[in-house]
Amino acid sequence: MTNKDYIDIFSRFNGEEGDLIPLLQEIQEKFGYISEEAIKNISRFLKISENQIFGVASFYSQFKFIESGKYTIKVCMGTACHVRGSLNILDEFRRNLHVEADETTDDKLFTLETVNCVGACALGPIVIFSGDYHGQMKIKIVRELLEKYKSKNEKESETAV
Amino acid sequence: MSKENKTVTINIDDQILEVEKGLTILRAAEQNNIYIPALCSHKNLTPFGGCRMCIVEVEGMSGFPTACTTPVEEGMVIKTHTAQVQASRVEILQLILSEHTSSCLICEEKDECKEYMGTIRKAGVTTGCRYCPKDGQCELQDLVEKLGVKEINYPIYYRNLRVEKDDPFYDRDYNLCILCGRCIRVCQEIRIANTLAFKQRGPKTVVGPAYDRTHIDAGCEFCGACVSVCPTGALSEKVSKWEGKAEREELTTCPLCGVGCQIRLLIKKNEIIGSLPAEDPLVNNGQLCVKGRFCVAELVNNYQRLRKPYKTQNGTKVEIFLEEAVELSAEKLSACSPEQFGMLVSPNCSNEDLYIAQKFARVAVGSHNIDTTARTFYGTGFNAFLNLMRMAVPLSDVLKASIILCIGLDTRFGRSVVGVELRKAVERGAKIITINPRHHNLTMIAEKEFQPVPKMEVNLLNSLVMLTEKKKTPTSQFRSKRTTGSLSGELSTVAKMLKEASAPVFLVGSEFLQYDESPQILEAVEKLARNVSAGILPLPVQNNLFGSVLMGVYPEFLPGGFSSTGKERIDNLRKRWSADVPNFSSQWNAETLSSGSRMKVLYFIGEVPPNSRPPSDFLIFQNIYPPDISYEPDLVIPSAAFTEMDGTFINGEGRIQRVRKAVDPPGEALPDWEILCRIAQKMGIKGFDFSNAREIYEEISSLIKGFGDFDNTKRKANPMICEGELNIPETRPSRTKKADKKFPFLLSVSVGEHTYRGFPLSTWVEGLKKLFTEGIIDINPEDARKTGISRSDEVIVTSAYFEKIWSANILSEQTQGTLHVTLPQGESIGNNPHPVKIRKKDV
Ligand code: SF4
Ligand code: SF4
Ligand code: SF4
Ligand code: FES
C-alpha cells in the first residue's frame, strides 16, 4: 500500500472525527485488513491517536488487523456447532497450521478465524473453507482439506510461472 | 439573568434543595453532603455511567437512572437509598467483585489479619495477605464496607492477564481493573497523550494502547494521572507500591523545571514516599509531569546521598565533621585573594541560598566571581533569552489566547502541564501553530506545523516578522529566494492569523537553545511578538533561573537584577550591608572555568560543571550527591535537598513560590545558605547571622521590590526586571557550513536538560534512563536505507572536526538529510548544526 493509495482514500473525506469508521471500512475493503501503517496514517489525517483508533476498530468484529492469507478458514463457534464439538475442529486446525484463531500462517496461505453461527446449525459443526461450506466436519477431514488446498496452491503457482 | 433561570429546586431524600441547573444528580447530592455510592465517576472527568453503583430512584422515571449521568430537573423527586436501590447496588458490586481478587475485601480474617496475621499457611512466617498495593486506600474496599457486602454469590472468575511491568514508573495489573474507564478519560480528556483506550469488547474488554504496545511506544507522558484516578490497585506506582498510606503531606514547589508546579509531598516517618499534584489554580491545576510526579522520592532518597563531609588527603577520602569542614573552608577562603576565587551556584537553589551565596562572594571574599552553568547552557543566546523573560506573561494567558505559537516546544516529558493547558485552550477553540525542526508531541493538537530544516528557522521566523511588519516593507529578496511556493503561502496564512488574532501567545521551549543561531532565533521571536502584540512565555529549563538573576548570582548582576557596573548600585549595597563591596572588575565566569588561569579556591554549590576538575588549588564541592571521581575535590560538603529546607523559588512567570521543609536532611547535611553562613562567621565576617530562611527572605525583601510576606508569598506573575546585559562575547558568529558532498547530512544537537543540582536526573532515577536517552542518533528511514543502517546499529558519525559513535534510531519524523542527537551537558561538537557523514560500524 503506497502513500498515494492513502492520499486517494483520504481525499474523499473531510478529516472529521465522524469519518473514522467509514475510513476504516474503506481501507479494509481495499486492502483486506487494517495495518499498523494504516492506523498511523489515519491518526495523522484525523488527528486521533493510534491508540484510540485501535480501540474503536477492535470493538467491531468486522475489522481485521492481520493480512489475510490466500485461503480463509472460518470455524463456526455458534451454540449448535459448539455442542457438536467445533472446539475440537478448531484445535485440529491450530495444531496443523501452528497458528491461533485470527492469525495467518507464515507462508501467508491460510488465515484461521472463528465465527458465531452462520445460520446452518443443522449441518454443524460447520467450517467455511475459502468460501465453501463443509458441514458435519470431522477431525480427520481437517488434514485432508489442508492438503487439498496446499496442492491446489502449488498447481496454481506452477501455471503462473 | 434571573435567579430562577440558573437554579432548579429538587427533592433528594425528602430534603428540598436549590441547586445549579445542569448539574447531575450525583454532583447536586455531593454539594449537599448527601452520599451516593459511585465508582466510575470522577469530579474532573466527564460522566461515563459504566459501573451503575450510583443508581437512584426518580419519581416518574422508569427503572433506576444513574445519578452520575442524569441531569437535575425542576421538581425532581429523588430517593437515593430505598431498599430496592440498596439491594441492586449490593448485587452489582458482587458482580464487579466476581471478576476481582477479593480476599482483601471479604475474607473472614480480614479485620484481624492486618494486626495479627493469624491465618495458618504453609510458609514458616506469618505474613498476612498483601495482594494489592492499594490496600487501605481502595475505593472498592470502601464500598464493600459501606454496602456491607460479606460474600459473593457469583462464581469467581480470574481473568489471568499478564501483569504489565515493562514500562518505567508504574505497573499495571488489569486483573484488578473494574473497567471504570477513569484512566482512559483522564488520558484522553486532560492529557495530550491519548495513550489509553478500551480495546475489544464484551468479556474480552481490556484497557491499553494500540496492539500490545508498551506505554513508552504508545506516546505515554508518564504523568501518572491515570494512576492517581484509578480507584483500585490495577495501576500502581513502582517505587511506593507497598509503602501504604502516607502519614502526612507537605505542600511545596517542584524544582525540576521553570514551570514551578505545586506538589504535595507524601511523607511517612522521616521519608518522602511520593509526590502528587496540588489542585493549584495558578500553575498546575492538579497535574504534573513525569519528573514532579514520579521522580522526587527516588531523587531525594537515593542511598548515594551525601551524609558527611569528607576531605581528600593524599588521594584518599577522609570523613570529617561538618565543623572541621567549615574551619577548613574558612581558612582557605580567608587566604584567597578576590581575583583568585570563583563560585558556581546552581539555579536549582532557593532564592535564600542564592542570595547568601552572592553576598558571601561579594562581602566575605570581596569578589564578583560568582556564576551559574545557565550561562553555558544558553550560551550566546542567553541575553536574548533574558529579554524574552522580561516580557513574560502568565501561563493563564494561554487560556485566553485565540492563537498560540509554540516555538521549539515539546511537552511530552518536561513541562507537560503546559501541554495540558494547551489542550484546554484547543478545546475552547484556540489554534496551535508549532515551529520545531524535530518531531514533538503537539502534532495531535496543532492546526499548522512547520518543521524547518536546521538553519532555516531564522529564515522562517524572519519571513513571519516581515509579513507581520506594521509598516509595509517592500518584498524582501530573501523571502522570495529562500521560501518555496507552498511554504510562502502557508507563512502568509499564519502571518495573517497572527495579525488578526486577539491576544496571541508565544511559548518558547528549548529545542533551539543550543543552536549557533539561537540568539538570532530568539531575537526574531521577540520581534514577531512585538509586531503582532503577542505575549511571550519562555519556559526556562532551570526552575529558579529567574531567581538567579534577581538574586544577582552573576558577575554582571547585583541583587534586584541591577547591573554591577553601576557605581550607585554598589554604593547602595555597601550601605545596606554595612560592608565593603568591591567595584566591578570581573573577567571570570563559567565559560572561562577550564580555559582561564588557575584559581586558588573554586567553590561549587549544586553545580557539577562538565569536563572534570578545572585548574584550581582547592576545590570545594557542596551538593546532595558525591562528584564524579575525575573531580578529585579537596573538600566535599553535604547539602540539603529541596524537600529538606524552607525557602522560595521564582518560576518562569515570575511567581515567588514557597519551598517547605518536609523531612530532615540526612546525616550532617544542611541547606546551602546555612553552610555558607557558618563559614562566613568562622571567617569573622559580619552580616551572616541568619538563623532561618525567613530572616534571609526579609533581608531580600528590604532590598528588592515585590517580595512580600514569607508565609504568604503573593505568587503573582511578574515579568523579570533586570538592567544591563551579560557579557557574552560574540565569539561564535553564525558561520555554520551547509551540508555538501563530503558531509551530506546536517546534524543538530540538543543538550540533556533534565538535571537537578548539576546531575542528570537519570543518574539517580532509574526509570528516566528509558525516557531521557542520550547518545542516540535519529535518522530518517530513507537515509537509513541508503546508508544500510538499521535500528540500534552503531553509527560512526564523522565531520571535519570529530568522529563519534552513537546508536541509531530510525524515525520517520526526522527530516531527510538531517540527523539529531541529544548529548549530556558539556559534551559539544562545535558548530551546531554541523555537516557530517555517517556509516554503519562494521562488526
Ligand atoms: S501516565 Fe499519563 S499519559 Fe500515560 S497513560 Fe497514564 S494518563 Fe495517559
Ligand atoms: S485501570 Fe483503574 S482506572 Fe483504569 S479502568 Fe481499570 S480500574 Fe478503572
Ligand atoms: S512541569 Fe516542571 S515544575 Fe511541573 S512537575 Fe514537571 S518538572 Fe516539576
Ligand atoms: S458512578 Fe454512576 S455509573 Fe459509575
PDB file of N, CA, C and O in Angstrom, chain B residues 647-693:
ATOM      1  N   GLY B 647      12.219  27.869  52.020  1.00  0.00           N
ATOM      2  CA  GLY B 647      12.738  28.894  51.128  1.00  0.00           C
ATOM      3  C   GLY B 647      11.748  29.251  50.046  1.00  0.00           C
ATOM      4  O   GLY B 647      10.550  28.975  50.168  1.00  0.00           O
ATOM      5  N   THR B 648      12.261  29.891  48.985  1.00  0.00           N
ATOM      6  CA  THR B 648      11.397  30.275  47.868  1.00  0.00           C
ATOM      7  C   THR B 648      12.119  30.063  46.540  1.00  0.00           C
ATOM      8  O   THR B 648      13.335  30.102  46.472  1.00  0.00           O
ATOM      9  N   PHE B 649      11.318  29.808  45.501  1.00  0.00           N
ATOM     10  CA  PHE B 649      11.795  29.786  44.118  1.00  0.00           C
ATOM     11  C   PHE B 649      10.964  30.815  43.354  1.00  0.00           C
ATOM     12  O   PHE B 649       9.860  31.149  43.762  1.00  0.00           O
ATOM     13  N   ILE B 650      11.483  31.245  42.201  1.00  0.00           N
ATOM     14  CA  ILE B 650      10.668  32.081  41.314  1.00  0.00           C
ATOM     15  C   ILE B 650      10.540  31.352  39.985  1.00  0.00           C
ATOM     16  O   ILE B 650      11.540  31.031  39.357  1.00  0.00           O
ATOM     17  N   ASN B 651       9.323  31.090  39.569  1.00  0.00           N
ATOM     18  CA  ASN B 651       9.166  30.319  38.333  1.00  0.00           C
ATOM     19  C   ASN B 651       9.295  31.214  37.103  1.00  0.00           C
ATOM     20  O   ASN B 651       9.495  32.426  37.220  1.00  0.00           O
ATOM     21  N   GLY B 652       9.163  30.621  35.928  1.00  0.00           N
ATOM     22  CA  GLY B 652       9.376  31.345  34.682  1.00  0.00           C
ATOM     23  C   GLY B 652       8.423  32.512  34.486  1.00  0.00           C
ATOM     24  O   GLY B 652       8.719  33.457  33.758  1.00  0.00           O
ATOM     25  N   GLU B 653       7.259  32.447  35.127  1.00  0.00           N
ATOM     26  CA  GLU B 653       6.302  33.548  35.001  1.00  0.00           C
ATOM     27  C   GLU B 653       6.609  34.653  35.987  1.00  0.00           C
ATOM     28  O   GLU B 653       5.943  35.684  35.995  1.00  0.00           O
ATOM     29  N   GLY B 654       7.562  34.398  36.883  1.00  0.00           N
ATOM     30  CA  GLY B 654       7.900  35.395  37.889  1.00  0.00           C
ATOM     31  C   GLY B 654       7.114  35.261  39.184  1.00  0.00           C
ATOM     32  O   GLY B 654       7.037  36.213  39.967  1.00  0.00           O
ATOM     33  N   ARG B 655       6.542  34.104  39.433  1.00  0.00           N
ATOM     34  CA  ARG B 655       5.831  33.905  40.701  1.00  0.00           C
ATOM     35  C   ARG B 655       6.814  33.490  41.787  1.00  0.00           C
ATOM     36  O   ARG B 655       7.592  32.555  41.589  1.00  0.00           O
ATOM     37  N   ILE B 656       6.744  34.150  42.916  1.00  0.00           N
ATOM     38  CA  ILE B 656       7.572  33.748  44.048  1.00  0.00           C
ATOM     39  C   ILE B 656       6.810  32.665  44.805  1.00  0.00           C
ATOM     40  O   ILE B 656       5.694  32.894  45.270  1.00  0.00           O
ATOM     41  N   GLN B 657       7.381  31.477  44.870  1.00  0.00           N
ATOM     42  CA  GLN B 657       6.644  30.345  45.437  1.00  0.00           C
ATOM     43  C   GLN B 657       7.438  29.688  46.566  1.00  0.00           C
ATOM     44  O   GLN B 657       8.655  29.630  46.525  1.00  0.00           O
ATOM     45  N   ARG B 658       6.727  29.131  47.510  1.00  0.00           N
ATOM     46  CA  ARG B 658       7.365  28.587  48.698  1.00  0.00           C
ATOM     47  C   ARG B 658       7.861  27.151  48.525  1.00  0.00           C
ATOM     48  O   ARG B 658       7.258  26.328  47.855  1.00  0.00           O
ATOM     49  N   VAL B 659       8.992  26.920  49.185  1.00  0.00           N
ATOM     50  CA  VAL B 659       9.528  25.573  49.320  1.00  0.00           C
ATOM     51  C   VAL B 659       9.408  25.280  50.808  1.00  0.00           C
ATOM     52  O   VAL B 659       9.759  26.127  51.623  1.00  0.00           O
ATOM     53  N   ARG B 660       8.890  24.123  51.153  1.00  0.00           N
ATOM     54  CA  ARG B 660       8.695  23.852  52.574  1.00  0.00           C
ATOM     55  C   ARG B 660       9.403  22.590  53.003  1.00  0.00           C
ATOM     56  O   ARG B 660       9.391  21.586  52.304  1.00  0.00           O
ATOM     57  N   LYS B 661       9.988  22.668  54.155  1.00  0.00           N
ATOM     58  CA  LYS B 661      10.716  21.527  54.683  1.00  0.00           C
ATOM     59  C   LYS B 661       9.748  20.411  55.055  1.00  0.00           C
ATOM     60  O   LYS B 661       8.801  20.627  55.806  1.00  0.00           O
ATOM     61  N   ALA B 662       9.983  19.230  54.522  1.00  0.00           N
ATOM     62  CA  ALA B 662       9.089  18.108  54.801  1.00  0.00           C
ATOM     63  C   ALA B 662       9.752  17.081  55.703  1.00  0.00           C
ATOM     64  O   ALA B 662       9.102  16.467  56.544  1.00  0.00           O
ATOM     65  N   VAL B 663      11.044  16.887  55.510  1.00  0.00           N
ATOM     66  CA  VAL B 663      11.773  15.897  56.325  1.00  0.00           C
ATOM     67  C   VAL B 663      13.142  16.474  56.675  1.00  0.00           C
ATOM     68  O   VAL B 663      13.561  17.484  56.120  1.00  0.00           O
ATOM     69  N   ASP B 664      13.839  15.796  57.596  1.00  0.00           N
ATOM     70  CA  ASP B 664      15.172  16.259  57.966  1.00  0.00           C
ATOM     71  C   ASP B 664      16.184  15.826  56.918  1.00  0.00           C
ATOM     72  O   ASP B 664      16.048  14.760  56.329  1.00  0.00           O
ATOM     73  N   PRO B 665      17.221  16.637  56.733  1.00  0.00           N
ATOM     74  CA  PRO B 665      18.265  16.217  55.801  1.00  0.00           C
ATOM     75  C   PRO B 665      19.035  15.028  56.370  1.00  0.00           C
ATOM     76  O   PRO B 665      19.058  14.826  57.583  1.00  0.00           O
ATOM     77  N   PRO B 666      19.661  14.228  55.518  1.00  0.00           N
ATOM     78  CA  PRO B 666      20.396  13.061  56.013  1.00  0.00           C
ATOM     79  C   PRO B 666      21.711  13.486  56.671  1.00  0.00           C
ATOM     80  O   PRO B 666      22.324  14.476  56.260  1.00  0.00           O
ATOM     81  N   GLY B 667      22.118  12.750  57.660  1.00  0.00           N
ATOM     82  CA  GLY B 667      23.416  12.983  58.315  1.00  0.00           C
ATOM     83  C   GLY B 667      23.623  14.422  58.714  1.00  0.00           C
ATOM     84  O   GLY B 667      22.764  15.052  59.329  1.00  0.00           O
ATOM     85  N   GLU B 668      24.773  14.973  58.309  1.00  0.00           N
ATOM     86  CA  GLU B 668      25.104  16.340  58.691  1.00  0.00           C
ATOM     87  C   GLU B 668      24.749  17.360  57.624  1.00  0.00           C
ATOM     88  O   GLU B 668      25.172  18.509  57.686  1.00  0.00           O
ATOM     89  N   ALA B 669      23.999  16.930  56.607  1.00  0.00           N
ATOM     90  CA  ALA B 669      23.670  17.839  55.512  1.00  0.00           C
ATOM     91  C   ALA B 669      22.880  19.041  56.016  1.00  0.00           C
ATOM     92  O   ALA B 669      22.074  18.925  56.949  1.00  0.00           O
ATOM     93  N   LEU B 670      23.122  20.197  55.404  1.00  0.00           N
ATOM     94  CA  LEU B 670      22.427  21.431  55.762  1.00  0.00           C
ATOM     95  C   LEU B 670      22.068  22.186  54.493  1.00  0.00           C
ATOM     96  O   LEU B 670      22.673  21.976  53.452  1.00  0.00           O
ATOM     97  N   PRO B 671      21.091  23.108  54.580  1.00  0.00           N
ATOM     98  CA  PRO B 671      20.830  23.967  53.423  1.00  0.00           C
ATOM     99  C   PRO B 671      22.096  24.749  53.067  1.00  0.00           C
ATOM    100  O   PRO B 671      22.882  25.099  53.954  1.00  0.00           O
ATOM    101  N   ASP B 672      22.261  25.046  51.792  1.00  0.00           N
ATOM    102  CA  ASP B 672      23.484  25.721  51.350  1.00  0.00           C
ATOM    103  C   ASP B 672      23.719  27.041  52.073  1.00  0.00           C
ATOM    104  O   ASP B 672      24.839  27.370  52.443  1.00  0.00           O
ATOM    105  N   TRP B 673      22.645  27.813  52.274  1.00  0.00           N
ATOM    106  CA  TRP B 673      22.839  29.124  52.922  1.00  0.00           C
ATOM    107  C   TRP B 673      23.408  28.964  54.320  1.00  0.00           C
ATOM    108  O   TRP B 673      24.233  29.761  54.772  1.00  0.00           O
ATOM    109  N   GLU B 674      22.994  27.881  54.979  1.00  0.00           N
ATOM    110  CA  GLU B 674      23.425  27.715  56.365  1.00  0.00           C
ATOM    111  C   GLU B 674      24.916  27.376  56.426  1.00  0.00           C
ATOM    112  O   GLU B 674      25.650  27.879  57.287  1.00  0.00           O
ATOM    113  N   ILE B 675      25.350  26.538  55.492  1.00  0.00           N
ATOM    114  CA  ILE B 675      26.777  26.200  55.447  1.00  0.00           C
ATOM    115  C   ILE B 675      27.590  27.462  55.175  1.00  0.00           C
ATOM    116  O   ILE B 675      28.584  27.744  55.852  1.00  0.00           O
ATOM    117  N   LEU B 676      27.119  28.246  54.199  1.00  0.00           N
ATOM    118  CA  LEU B 676      27.833  29.478  53.856  1.00  0.00           C
ATOM    119  C   LEU B 676      27.891  30.448  55.031  1.00  0.00           C
ATOM    120  O   LEU B 676      28.924  31.063  55.304  1.00  0.00           O
ATOM    121  N   CYS B 677      26.769  30.575  55.736  1.00  0.00           N
ATOM    122  CA  CYS B 677      26.737  31.488  56.881  1.00  0.00           C
ATOM    123  C   CYS B 677      27.727  31.032  57.951  1.00  0.00           C
ATOM    124  O   CYS B 677      28.427  31.845  58.561  1.00  0.00           O
ATOM    125  N   ARG B 678      27.806  29.722  58.153  1.00  0.00           N
ATOM    126  CA  ARG B 678      28.741  29.235  59.163  1.00  0.00           C
ATOM    127  C   ARG B 678      30.178  29.550  58.770  1.00  0.00           C
ATOM    128  O   ARG B 678      30.990  29.937  59.600  1.00  0.00           O
ATOM    129  N   ILE B 679      30.477  29.360  57.493  1.00  0.00           N
ATOM    130  CA  ILE B 679      31.846  29.638  57.040  1.00  0.00           C
ATOM    131  C   ILE B 679      32.151  31.130  57.197  1.00  0.00           C
ATOM    132  O   ILE B 679      33.201  31.514  57.721  1.00  0.00           O
ATOM    133  N   ALA B 680      31.196  31.970  56.786  1.00  0.00           N
ATOM    134  CA  ALA B 680      31.417  33.420  56.886  1.00  0.00           C
ATOM    135  C   ALA B 680      31.652  33.829  58.328  1.00  0.00           C
ATOM    136  O   ALA B 680      32.528  34.643  58.635  1.00  0.00           O
ATOM    137  N   GLN B 681      30.855  33.246  59.204  1.00  0.00           N
ATOM    138  CA  GLN B 681      31.016  33.600  60.617  1.00  0.00           C
ATOM    139  C   GLN B 681      32.377  33.141  61.135  1.00  0.00           C
ATOM    140  O   GLN B 681      33.039  33.855  61.882  1.00  0.00           O
ATOM    141  N   LYS B 682      32.762  31.966  60.687  1.00  0.00           N
ATOM    142  CA  LYS B 682      34.083  31.457  61.088  1.00  0.00           C
ATOM    143  C   LYS B 682      35.186  32.379  60.576  1.00  0.00           C
ATOM    144  O   LYS B 682      36.216  32.579  61.216  1.00  0.00           O
ATOM    145  N   MET B 683      34.951  33.000  59.422  1.00  0.00           N
ATOM    146  CA  MET B 683      35.937  33.930  58.872  1.00  0.00           C
ATOM    147  C   MET B 683      35.873  35.284  59.576  1.00  0.00           C
ATOM    148  O   MET B 683      36.649  36.191  59.262  1.00  0.00           O
ATOM    149  N   GLY B 684      34.900  35.421  60.480  1.00  0.00           N
ATOM    150  CA  GLY B 684      34.769  36.671  61.219  1.00  0.00           C
ATOM    151  C   GLY B 684      34.085  37.774  60.425  1.00  0.00           C
ATOM    152  O   GLY B 684      34.293  38.955  60.667  1.00  0.00           O
ATOM    153  N   ILE B 685      33.272  37.395  59.447  1.00  0.00           N
ATOM    154  CA  ILE B 685      32.584  38.397  58.631  1.00  0.00           C
ATOM    155  C   ILE B 685      31.202  38.666  59.213  1.00  0.00           C
ATOM    156  O   ILE B 685      30.500  37.736  59.606  1.00  0.00           O
ATOM    157  N   LYS B 686      30.833  39.941  59.246  1.00  0.00           N
ATOM    158  CA  LYS B 686      29.516  40.285  59.799  1.00  0.00           C
ATOM    159  C   LYS B 686      28.439  40.210  58.722  1.00  0.00           C
ATOM    160  O   LYS B 686      28.731  40.276  57.531  1.00  0.00           O
ATOM    161  N   GLY B 687      27.192  40.118  59.172  1.00  0.00           N
ATOM    162  CA  GLY B 687      26.089  40.131  58.214  1.00  0.00           C
ATOM    163  C   GLY B 687      25.648  38.751  57.768  1.00  0.00           C
ATOM    164  O   GLY B 687      24.960  38.608  56.768  1.00  0.00           O
ATOM    165  N   PHE B 688      26.069  37.742  58.488  1.00  0.00           N
ATOM    166  CA  PHE B 688      25.671  36.383  58.111  1.00  0.00           C
ATOM    167  C   PHE B 688      25.037  35.619  59.279  1.00  0.00           C
ATOM    168  O   PHE B 688      25.021  34.407  59.288  1.00  0.00           O
ATOM    169  N   ASP B 689      24.522  36.379  60.257  1.00  0.00           N
ATOM    170  CA  ASP B 689      23.960  35.678  61.414  1.00  0.00           C
ATOM    171  C   ASP B 689      22.464  35.417  61.229  1.00  0.00           C
ATOM    172  O   ASP B 689      21.638  35.891  61.995  1.00  0.00           O
ATOM    173  N   PHE B 690      22.152  34.659  60.189  1.00  0.00           N
ATOM    174  CA  PHE B 690      20.751  34.282  59.959  1.00  0.00           C
ATOM    175  C   PHE B 690      20.481  32.952  60.636  1.00  0.00           C
ATOM    176  O   PHE B 690      21.320  32.061  60.621  1.00  0.00           O
ATOM    177  N   SER B 691      19.295  32.830  61.223  1.00  0.00           N
ATOM    178  CA  SER B 691      19.020  31.533  61.813  1.00  0.00           C
ATOM    179  C   SER B 691      17.955  30.768  61.048  1.00  0.00           C
ATOM    180  O   SER B 691      17.708  29.597  61.319  1.00  0.00           O
ATOM    181  N   ASN B 692      17.286  31.406  60.095  1.00  0.00           N
ATOM    182  CA  ASN B 692      16.376  30.640  59.241  1.00  0.00           C
ATOM    183  C   ASN B 692      16.142  31.353  57.922  1.00  0.00           C
ATOM    184  O   ASN B 692      16.556  32.508  57.742  1.00  0.00           O
ATOM    185  N   ALA B 693      15.482  30.646  57.025  1.00  0.00           N
ATOM    186  CA  ALA B 693      15.278  31.176  55.672  1.00  0.00           C
ATOM    187  C   ALA B 693      14.415  32.436  55.709  1.00  0.00           C
ATOM    188  O   ALA B 693      14.590  33.340  54.903  1.00  0.00           O
TER     189      ALA B 693
END
